[in-house]
Short mmCIF file of C-alpha atoms and ligand atoms in Angstrom, two decimals:
data_model
loop_
_atom_site.label_atom_id
_atom_site.label_comp_id
_atom_site.label_asym_id
_atom_site.label_seq_id
_atom_site.Cartn_x
_atom_site.Cartn_y
_atom_site.Cartn_z
CA MET M 470 -21.74 -1.85 -6.36
CA ARG M 471 -20.27 -0.26 -9.42
CA CYS M 472 -16.76 -0.50 -10.94
CA LYS M 473 -15.07 2.75 -10.20
CA ILE M 474 -13.67 2.82 -13.85
CA THR M 475 -16.18 1.19 -16.09
CA ASN M 476 -19.21 1.90 -14.02
CA GLU M 477 -20.53 -1.74 -14.74
CA LYS M 478 -22.67 -3.35 -12.09
CA ILE M 479 -20.78 -5.86 -9.99
CA ASN M 480 -21.53 -7.95 -6.92
CA PRO M 481 -19.36 -7.67 -3.88
CA PHE M 482 -17.93 -11.33 -3.44
CA MET M 483 -16.62 -11.01 0.11
CA SER M 484 -17.01 -8.86 3.17
CA PHE M 485 -14.26 -8.61 5.78
CA GLY M 486 -16.99 -7.17 8.15
CA ARG M 487 -17.20 -3.78 10.19
CA MET M 488 -13.86 -2.07 9.83
CA PRO M 489 -12.45 1.08 11.23
CA ILE M 490 -9.87 3.38 9.48
CA ALA M 491 -6.75 1.23 9.27
CA ASN M 492 -4.41 4.01 10.13
CA GLY M 493 -6.76 5.50 12.64
CA PHE M 494 -4.81 5.04 15.82
CA ILE M 495 -7.00 6.42 18.35
CA ASN M 496 -6.98 7.99 21.92
CA GLU M 497 -9.22 6.57 24.72
CA LYS M 498 -11.47 9.68 24.70
CA ASN M 499 -12.34 9.06 21.06
CA PHE M 500 -13.38 5.39 21.26
CA LYS M 501 -17.12 6.10 21.33
CA LYS M 502 -16.80 8.40 18.13
CA GLU M 503 -14.77 5.87 15.99
CA PHE M 504 -15.83 5.66 12.33
CA PHE M 505 -16.61 2.14 10.84
CA PHE M 506 -17.60 1.05 7.43
CA ASN M 507 -18.31 -2.36 5.78
CA LEU M 508 -15.10 -3.59 4.09
CA GLU M 509 -16.41 -5.35 1.03
CA VAL M 510 -14.51 -6.15 -2.19
CA GLY M 511 -15.69 -6.83 -5.75
CA PHE M 512 -14.19 -7.65 -9.21
CA SER M 513 -14.69 -5.97 -12.52
CA LYS M 514 -14.65 -8.71 -15.07
CA LYS M 515 -14.30 -6.21 -17.96
CA ILE M 516 -10.98 -4.84 -16.72
CA SER M 517 -9.98 -7.54 -14.22
CA LEU M 518 -9.82 -5.02 -11.48
CA PHE M 519 -9.97 -5.97 -7.90
CA GLN M 520 -11.56 -3.16 -5.81
CA LEU M 521 -13.24 -2.16 -2.65
CA ASN M 522 -16.92 -1.27 -2.58
CA ASN M 523 -17.28 1.38 0.12
CA HIS M 524 -14.57 3.26 1.72
CA PRO M 525 -14.01 6.41 3.76
CA LYS M 526 -13.47 9.66 2.04
CA PRO M 527 -9.81 10.41 1.12
CA LYS M 528 -9.72 13.44 3.64
CA GLN M 529 -10.86 11.06 6.48
CA MET M 530 -7.45 9.05 5.92
CA PHE M 531 -5.12 11.50 4.39
CA ASN M 532 -4.76 14.63 6.78
CA GLN M 533 -2.55 16.30 9.13
CA ASN M 534 -2.43 13.25 11.24
CA TYR M 535 -1.39 10.51 8.80
CA PRO M 536 0.73 8.26 10.93
CA PHE M 537 2.87 6.37 8.20
CA PHE M 538 6.23 7.59 7.34
CA SER M 539 8.10 5.86 4.27
CA GLY M 540 11.38 6.42 6.26
CA SER M 541 10.14 4.10 9.17
CA SER M 542 11.72 1.10 7.33
CA LYS M 543 15.52 0.81 6.47
CA GLY M 544 14.47 -1.69 3.83
CA MET M 545 12.34 0.66 2.09
CA ILE M 546 14.89 3.46 2.26
CA LYS M 547 17.23 1.15 0.55
CA HIS M 548 14.51 0.21 -2.06
CA PHE M 549 13.78 3.70 -3.03
CA LYS M 550 17.47 4.41 -3.52
CA ASN M 551 17.67 1.55 -5.84
CA PHE M 552 14.43 2.68 -7.49
CA SER M 553 15.82 6.08 -8.16
CA LYS M 554 19.11 4.59 -9.49
CA TRP M 555 17.12 2.53 -11.83
CA ILE M 556 15.26 5.50 -13.11
CA LYS M 557 18.32 7.50 -13.59
CA LYS M 558 20.10 4.78 -15.37
CA LYS M 559 17.29 3.80 -17.69
CA TYR M 560 15.66 7.05 -18.36
CA GLY M 561 18.17 9.61 -16.97
CA LYS M 562 19.66 10.94 -20.22
CA ASN M 563 16.84 13.60 -20.87
CA LEU M 564 15.34 13.59 -17.44
CA LYS M 565 14.78 17.21 -16.22
CA ASN M 566 11.27 17.11 -14.53
CA LEU M 567 9.92 14.54 -12.34
CA ILE M 568 6.84 14.54 -10.17
CA ASP M 569 6.25 11.97 -7.40
CA ILE M 570 2.53 11.30 -6.45
CA GLY M 571 2.23 10.32 -2.72
CA SER M 572 5.72 11.50 -1.93
CA ASN M 573 5.13 11.20 1.83
CA ASP M 574 8.16 12.31 3.91
CA GLY M 575 10.34 12.62 0.78
CA THR M 576 12.15 9.30 1.35
CA PHE M 577 12.21 8.61 -2.49
CA LEU M 578 12.66 12.14 -3.87
CA ASN M 579 15.63 12.69 -1.52
CA ASN M 580 17.60 10.56 -3.82
CA PHE M 581 17.44 13.06 -6.46
CA LYS M 582 19.11 15.82 -4.60
CA ASN M 583 22.35 17.10 -6.05
CA ASN M 584 21.07 15.87 -9.58
CA LYS M 585 20.07 18.50 -12.21
CA ILE M 586 16.61 17.01 -12.01
CA ASN M 587 13.68 19.30 -10.85
CA VAL M 588 11.50 17.21 -8.52
CA ILE M 589 8.18 17.92 -7.07
CA GLY M 590 6.10 15.85 -4.66
CA PHE M 591 2.37 15.83 -4.55
CA GLU M 592 1.39 14.91 -0.94
CA PRO M 593 -1.89 15.62 0.64
CA SER M 594 -1.20 14.52 4.25
CA LYS M 595 0.12 17.71 5.77
CA ASN M 596 2.37 16.25 8.68
CA VAL M 597 4.32 14.04 6.40
CA ALA M 598 4.55 16.67 3.66
CA GLN M 599 5.99 19.01 6.17
CA VAL M 600 8.92 16.61 6.89
CA SER M 601 9.60 16.37 3.13
CA LYS M 602 9.59 20.24 2.99
CA LYS M 603 11.99 20.41 5.75
CA ARG M 604 14.39 18.27 3.99
CA GLY M 605 14.34 20.80 1.17
CA ILE M 606 12.11 19.05 -1.38
CA LYS M 607 9.61 20.91 -3.23
CA THR M 608 6.30 19.47 -2.03
CA ILE M 609 2.64 20.46 -2.92
CA ASN M 610 0.49 19.72 -0.04
CA LYS M 611 -2.52 18.73 -2.32
CA PHE M 612 -4.17 15.52 -3.69
CA PHE M 613 -3.03 14.78 -7.10
CA ASN M 614 -6.15 14.91 -9.31
CA TYR M 615 -7.06 16.79 -12.49
CA GLN M 616 -8.77 19.56 -10.57
CA ASN M 617 -5.56 20.41 -8.49
CA VAL M 618 -3.20 19.61 -11.29
CA LYS M 619 -4.47 22.03 -13.99
CA LYS M 620 -3.89 24.89 -11.63
CA PHE M 621 -0.18 24.43 -12.46
CA LYS M 622 -0.23 25.82 -15.89
CA SER M 623 3.43 26.16 -16.11
CA LEU M 624 3.85 22.50 -15.83
CA LYS M 625 1.60 21.47 -18.78
CA LYS M 626 3.28 18.88 -20.99
CA LYS M 627 6.58 19.63 -19.29
CA ILE M 628 7.02 16.62 -17.11
CA ASP M 629 9.45 13.58 -18.24
CA ILE M 630 8.48 11.26 -15.57
CA ILE M 631 5.71 10.93 -13.00
CA SER M 632 6.47 8.37 -10.31
CA ALA M 633 4.47 6.83 -7.52
CA ALA M 634 4.83 4.14 -4.98
CA ASN M 635 2.18 2.40 -2.97
CA ALA M 636 -0.11 5.48 -3.71
CA ILE M 637 -2.05 4.84 -6.96
CA CYS M 638 -4.04 2.16 -5.27
CA HIS M 639 -5.04 4.77 -2.74
CA ILE M 640 -6.71 6.88 -5.17
CA PRO M 641 -10.50 6.11 -5.87
CA ASN M 642 -10.85 8.50 -8.81
CA LEU M 643 -8.35 6.92 -11.25
CA LYS M 644 -9.99 8.68 -14.18
CA SER M 645 -9.08 12.13 -12.72
CA LEU M 646 -5.63 10.88 -11.90
CA ILE M 647 -5.01 9.78 -15.55
CA LYS M 648 -6.34 13.09 -16.90
CA GLY M 649 -3.85 14.86 -14.59
CA LEU M 650 -1.03 12.59 -16.07
CA ASP M 651 -2.26 13.45 -19.51
CA TYR M 652 -2.10 17.15 -18.63
CA LEU M 653 1.47 17.10 -17.18
CA LEU M 654 3.32 14.54 -19.21
CA LYS M 655 5.41 15.44 -22.31
CA ASP M 656 4.38 13.43 -25.44
CA ASP M 657 6.97 10.82 -24.64
CA GLY M 658 6.57 11.22 -21.00
CA LEU M 659 6.37 8.05 -18.58
CA PHE M 660 4.30 7.14 -15.78
CA ILE M 661 6.25 4.79 -13.54
CA PHE M 662 4.70 3.40 -10.42
CA GLU M 663 4.95 0.43 -8.01
CA GLU M 664 2.00 -1.09 -6.17
CA PRO M 665 1.20 -4.20 -4.00
CA TYR M 666 0.59 -7.12 -6.44
CA LEU M 667 -2.74 -8.93 -6.66
CA GLY M 668 -0.90 -12.16 -7.70
CA SER M 669 1.26 -12.00 -4.51
CA MET M 670 -1.76 -11.51 -2.34
CA TYR M 671 -3.39 -14.51 -3.79
CA GLU M 672 -0.31 -16.67 -3.49
CA LYS M 673 0.27 -15.75 0.17
CA THR M 674 -3.38 -15.17 1.23
CA SER M 675 -2.16 -11.83 2.52
CA TYR M 676 -5.75 -10.46 2.86
CA ASP M 677 -4.32 -7.82 5.17
CA GLN M 678 -3.30 -5.87 2.10
CA ILE M 679 -6.98 -5.15 1.76
CA TYR M 680 -7.98 -2.05 3.87
CA ASP M 681 -9.59 1.39 3.37
CA GLU M 682 -6.53 3.01 1.87
CA HIS M 683 -6.07 0.14 -0.66
CA ILE M 684 -9.05 0.80 -2.95
CA PHE M 685 -7.56 -1.32 -5.67
CA MET M 686 -5.33 -4.32 -5.90
CA PHE M 687 -3.71 -4.15 -9.29
CA SER M 688 -2.36 -6.73 -11.53
CA VAL M 689 -0.70 -6.48 -14.86
CA SER M 690 -3.84 -7.47 -16.77
CA SER M 691 -5.84 -4.82 -15.03
CA ILE M 692 -3.29 -2.04 -15.46
CA LYS M 693 -2.98 -2.85 -19.09
CA LYS M 694 -6.83 -2.79 -19.61
CA ILE M 695 -7.29 0.42 -17.50
CA PHE M 696 -4.60 2.53 -19.38
CA ASN M 697 -5.78 1.38 -22.73
CA LEU M 698 -9.20 2.99 -22.10
CA PHE M 699 -7.49 6.30 -21.82
CA GLY M 700 -4.88 6.45 -24.71
CA PHE M 701 -2.02 4.99 -22.63
CA GLU M 702 -0.37 1.59 -22.75
CA LEU M 703 1.53 -0.54 -20.43
CA ILE M 704 5.10 -0.97 -21.73
CA ASN M 705 6.93 -2.79 -18.95
CA ALA M 706 5.99 -4.72 -15.67
CA ILE M 707 8.68 -5.64 -13.26
CA PRO M 708 8.15 -7.77 -9.98
CA GLN M 709 9.42 -6.32 -6.92
CA LYS M 710 9.96 -7.97 -3.45
CA THR M 711 8.68 -4.90 -1.42
CA HIS M 712 5.45 -5.06 0.69
CA GLY M 713 5.09 -8.82 0.44
CA GLY M 714 5.21 -8.70 -3.48
CA SER M 715 4.70 -5.67 -5.67
CA MET M 716 4.85 -4.94 -9.32
CA ARG M 717 6.61 -1.96 -10.95
CA TYR M 718 4.65 -0.58 -13.91
CA VAL M 719 5.96 1.71 -16.78
CA VAL M 720 3.16 3.44 -18.90
CA SER M 721 3.48 5.70 -21.83
CA ARG M 722 1.14 7.22 -24.45
CA ILE M 723 -0.03 4.63 -26.96
CA ASN M 724 2.56 3.90 -29.77
CA LYS M 725 5.34 5.95 -28.27
CA ARG M 726 7.73 3.20 -26.99
CA LYS M 727 8.58 -0.35 -27.53
CA ILE M 728 6.59 -2.76 -25.24
CA ASN M 729 8.83 -5.10 -23.17
CA GLN M 730 8.20 -8.95 -23.52
CA ASN M 731 7.65 -9.08 -19.66
CA VAL M 732 4.17 -7.72 -20.24
CA LYS M 733 3.06 -10.60 -22.35
CA LYS M 734 4.78 -13.05 -20.12
CA ILE M 735 3.29 -11.90 -16.80
CA ILE M 736 -0.21 -11.69 -18.48
CA ARG M 737 0.08 -15.32 -19.50
CA PHE M 738 1.06 -16.24 -15.98
CA GLU M 739 -1.92 -14.26 -14.72
CA LYS M 740 -4.22 -16.29 -17.00
CA LYS M 741 -2.83 -19.53 -15.89
CA LYS M 742 -3.18 -18.57 -12.17
CA ASN M 743 -6.63 -16.96 -12.48
CA VAL M 744 -5.41 -13.53 -11.37
CA ASP M 745 -7.21 -11.93 -14.30
CA ASN M 746 -10.54 -13.52 -13.67
CA PHE M 747 -13.21 -14.10 -11.18
CA GLU M 748 -12.19 -17.61 -10.36
CA GLY M 749 -9.43 -16.29 -8.60
CA CYS M 750 -11.53 -14.26 -6.31
CA ILE M 751 -13.57 -17.32 -5.24
CA LYS M 752 -10.56 -19.33 -4.50
CA PHE M 753 -8.99 -16.29 -2.51
CA LYS M 754 -12.31 -15.98 -0.45
CA LYS M 755 -12.18 -19.60 0.53
CA ASN M 756 -8.31 -19.26 1.42
CA CYS M 757 -9.15 -16.31 3.69
CA GLU M 758 -11.73 -18.16 5.66
CA LYS M 759 -9.43 -21.11 6.14
CA SER M 760 -6.65 -18.77 7.15
CA LYS M 761 -8.85 -17.09 9.75
CA GLU M 762 -9.83 -20.44 11.26
CA LYS M 763 -6.29 -21.57 11.21
CA LEU M 764 -4.99 -18.26 12.87
CA LEU M 765 -7.85 -18.42 15.71
CA MET M 766 -6.88 -22.09 16.44
CA LYS M 767 -3.21 -21.11 16.82
CA ILE M 768 -4.00 -18.28 19.21
CA LYS M 769 -6.40 -20.41 21.15
CA LYS M 770 -3.81 -23.05 21.71
CA LEU M 771 -1.29 -20.59 22.81
CA LYS M 772 -3.64 -18.89 25.23
CA ASN M 773 -4.57 -22.31 26.72
CA LYS M 774 -1.03 -22.75 27.35
CA ASN M 775 -0.96 -19.29 29.06
CA LYS M 776 1.45 -17.84 26.64
CA LYS M 777 1.75 -14.07 26.56
CA ILE M 778 1.29 -12.72 22.95
CA VAL M 779 2.05 -9.29 21.70
CA GLY M 780 1.87 -7.66 18.28
CA TYR M 781 5.04 -6.56 16.58
CA ALA M 782 4.55 -3.31 14.49
CA ALA M 783 1.15 -1.49 14.45
CA THR M 784 0.85 -1.64 10.63
CA SER M 785 -2.20 -0.37 8.81
CA LYS M 786 -2.53 -3.98 7.53
CA SER M 787 -2.90 -5.44 11.15
CA THR M 788 -6.26 -3.49 11.32
CA THR M 789 -7.81 -5.93 8.82
CA ILE M 790 -6.46 -9.03 10.64
CA LEU M 791 -7.43 -8.00 14.00
CA ASN M 792 -10.99 -6.84 13.02
CA TYR M 793 -11.63 -9.57 10.48
CA CYS M 794 -10.58 -12.39 12.90
CA ASN M 795 -11.96 -10.58 15.99
CA ILE M 796 -8.76 -10.60 17.95
CA GLY M 797 -8.54 -8.32 20.84
CA LYS M 798 -6.86 -7.33 24.10
CA ASP M 799 -7.84 -10.73 25.80
CA SER M 800 -5.40 -12.38 23.28
CA ILE M 801 -2.79 -9.69 22.47
CA ASP M 802 -1.66 -7.61 25.43
CA TYR M 803 -0.14 -4.76 23.36
CA ILE M 804 1.50 -3.93 20.08
CA CYS M 805 5.05 -2.46 19.85
CA ASP M 806 5.87 0.06 17.27
CA THR M 807 8.72 2.46 16.41
CA THR M 808 6.38 5.34 15.20
CA LYS M 809 6.08 8.05 17.96
CA GLU M 810 2.65 9.35 16.48
CA LYS M 811 1.28 5.75 17.14
CA ILE M 812 2.73 5.11 20.62
CA GLY M 813 0.37 5.84 23.60
CA LYS M 814 -2.60 5.37 21.23
CA TYR M 815 -4.82 2.32 20.68
CA SER M 816 -5.35 0.11 17.58
CA PRO M 817 -8.19 0.97 15.40
CA GLY M 818 -11.35 -1.02 16.44
CA LYS M 819 -9.92 -3.49 18.78
CA HIS M 820 -8.25 -0.76 21.05
CA ILE M 821 -5.11 -2.76 21.86
CA PRO M 822 -2.51 -0.34 23.36
CA ILE M 823 0.34 0.71 21.20
CA LYS M 824 3.64 0.74 23.10
CA SER M 825 7.21 1.76 22.40
CA MET M 826 10.04 -0.70 21.59
CA ASN M 827 11.45 -0.13 24.98
CA HIS M 828 8.29 -1.59 26.55
CA PHE M 829 8.74 -4.55 24.28
CA TYR M 830 12.37 -5.10 25.38
CA ASN M 831 11.26 -4.56 29.05
CA ASN M 832 8.21 -6.68 28.91
CA PRO M 833 8.97 -9.32 26.39
CA PRO M 834 6.23 -11.89 25.50
CA ASP M 835 6.34 -15.61 24.88
CA VAL M 836 5.22 -15.04 21.29
CA ALA M 837 5.39 -11.98 19.04
CA PHE M 838 2.74 -11.69 16.22
CA LEU M 839 4.69 -10.16 13.37
CA PHE M 840 2.29 -7.64 11.70
CA ALA M 841 5.09 -6.21 9.73
CA TRP M 842 5.70 -9.48 8.02
CA ASN M 843 6.75 -7.58 4.76
CA HIS M 844 9.79 -6.08 6.84
CA LYS M 845 10.74 -9.58 8.16
CA LYS M 846 14.34 -9.55 6.94
CA GLU M 847 15.01 -6.23 8.73
CA ILE M 848 13.15 -7.00 11.88
CA PHE M 849 14.52 -10.51 12.41
CA LYS M 850 18.06 -9.16 11.98
CA LYS M 851 17.66 -6.65 14.82
CA GLU M 852 15.41 -8.96 17.19
CA LYS M 853 17.98 -11.88 17.35
CA LYS M 854 18.02 -11.51 21.19
CA PHE M 855 14.11 -11.96 21.36
CA SER M 856 14.26 -14.77 18.86
CA GLN M 857 16.42 -16.72 21.14
CA LYS M 858 13.81 -17.16 23.70
CA GLY M 859 10.48 -16.06 22.08
CA ASP M 860 8.44 -17.47 19.07
CA TRP M 861 7.21 -15.41 16.10
CA ILE M 862 3.82 -16.09 14.49
CA ALA M 863 2.02 -14.45 11.63
CA HIS M 864 -1.07 -15.03 9.62
CA VAL M 865 1.06 -15.70 6.58
CA LYS M 866 4.01 -18.15 6.12
CA LEU M 867 7.17 -16.56 7.69
N1 SAH Y 1246 5.16 6.58 -1.49
C1 SAH Y 1246 5.34 6.49 -0.25
C2 SAH Y 1246 4.08 6.61 0.66
C3 SAH Y 1246 2.99 5.65 0.44
S1 SAH Y 1246 1.67 5.86 1.54
C4 SAH Y 1246 5.87 4.98 0.05
O1 SAH Y 1246 5.84 4.09 -0.83
O2 SAH Y 1246 6.33 4.82 1.18
C5 SAH Y 1246 0.54 6.55 0.48
C6 SAH Y 1246 0.74 8.07 0.34
O3 SAH Y 1246 -0.16 8.63 -0.69
C7 SAH Y 1246 0.44 8.73 1.63
O4 SAH Y 1246 1.31 9.64 1.95
C8 SAH Y 1246 -0.98 9.66 1.17
O5 SAH Y 1246 -1.00 10.78 1.95
C9 SAH Y 1246 -0.72 9.79 -0.30
N2 SAH Y 1246 -1.90 10.11 -1.22
C10 SAH Y 1246 -3.26 9.57 -0.87
N3 SAH Y 1246 -3.96 10.17 -1.99
C11 SAH Y 1246 -3.24 10.79 -2.72
C12 SAH Y 1246 -3.53 11.53 -3.88
N4 SAH Y 1246 -4.61 11.66 -4.44
N5 SAH Y 1246 -2.45 12.30 -4.43
C13 SAH Y 1246 -1.34 12.16 -3.91
N6 SAH Y 1246 -0.83 11.53 -2.83
C14 SAH Y 1246 -1.99 10.74 -2.13
P1 TMP Y 1247 4.31 -1.23 6.69
O1 TMP Y 1247 5.32 -0.55 5.84
O2 TMP Y 1247 3.94 -2.63 6.52
O3 TMP Y 1247 2.76 -0.29 6.74
O4 TMP Y 1247 4.73 -1.12 8.30
C1 TMP Y 1247 5.03 0.20 8.82
C2 TMP Y 1247 4.90 0.02 10.33
O5 TMP Y 1247 5.67 -0.92 11.04
C3 TMP Y 1247 5.10 1.47 10.97
O6 TMP Y 1247 4.17 1.67 11.97
C4 TMP Y 1247 6.54 1.29 11.61
C5 TMP Y 1247 6.50 -0.14 12.02
N1 TMP Y 1247 7.80 -0.84 12.15
C6 TMP Y 1247 8.32 -1.18 13.34
O7 TMP Y 1247 7.72 -0.86 14.34
N2 TMP Y 1247 9.61 -1.71 13.48
C7 TMP Y 1247 10.28 -2.00 12.32
O8 TMP Y 1247 11.33 -2.52 12.25
C8 TMP Y 1247 9.64 -1.76 10.98
C9 TMP Y 1247 10.46 -1.97 9.76
C10 TMP Y 1247 8.42 -1.13 10.97
#
């Protein structure tokens, strides 16, 4: 494989095996047509970039049937409110034009309503873009890349802030993305984005962060190195609790802004913890293998005791756990979820039925496998009744 940025040759160091589209919840009639690919990861030593080898084409994943809605988690709605407040407080003084990449159903941009800030979302998945449009948010139903961006000549060098959350790691052609940023951003404009953090994935062995949509797992070291290649620099990095550990990055053109001490501090931490080098990958691989073994043992023990296990939340991440560990219907009766687009369908690859929350309340299991472990606080709060009788398990520490 080759690094998607530097083109250097790299050897994939780990395969999670034959994998379907993580968000490809499927109807029974399509089981035979299901798409699979080999989910392999590699690491660019030059720019410390953890990345997938093969992956499906973006249009296979982001289309009119994208089943993830940012608004499906109360915790994330609250987070996006705070994120928008932070932006307004820190950079609001001269903020006129803001573009959000991967704006989804508009949960983040909705917080800029009633302000004198023009906001535009770039969102390629038509169904979620439509929800955002219905909320009155200007949404361009296109992939953010240089090709598409340069058609908007009136926006050239007019944008103060380009934001994104959990979207940049979804974009394989980062060079085209950065060219697009360069086209749109004012001379002193900022690119502010949050992504799942490689350091947190290593710490928790939360390998379920690895799936087709997550082409990259970023770290402060990698973001600094990537942007330096293209005339930009990382000026701040702030850890976030969301999605099991994320990082907020602030990037500007080179020599335009003061660099916050956080950057140096976190880079030092990453060196110490081997987040910026290949040693970290090898340790992670071993930890994944151990984690898989432990999980399979746990499930086997429960099944030997005739315990009924169901999945809680049909997350995209669960596709990696179920397929990598080869866990199917014989172990997990069904997966409950709040998303109406998923209910009635089957989980990608393993074809476990997706059921409504009512089904969960009417057919409670002995044990619930918490696939949305990143929303633990919110879920435990509302599932107190189940917790009185049933047990929770997960592949990570809860
Ligand atoms: N920002 C939201 C959505 C994250 S899901 C949140 O944090 O909750 C990732 C989103 O990125 C999806 O809605 C997907 O359609 C979108 N996306 C994927 N590739 C993109 C691209 N090239 N440009 C803009 N958005 C993209
Ligand atoms: P993710 O944000 O980790 O991808 O998880 C989102 C999925 O989890 C989505 O399908 C909705 C589901 N979910 C529930 O079913 N119940 C909940 O309480 C929460 C927070 C999410």
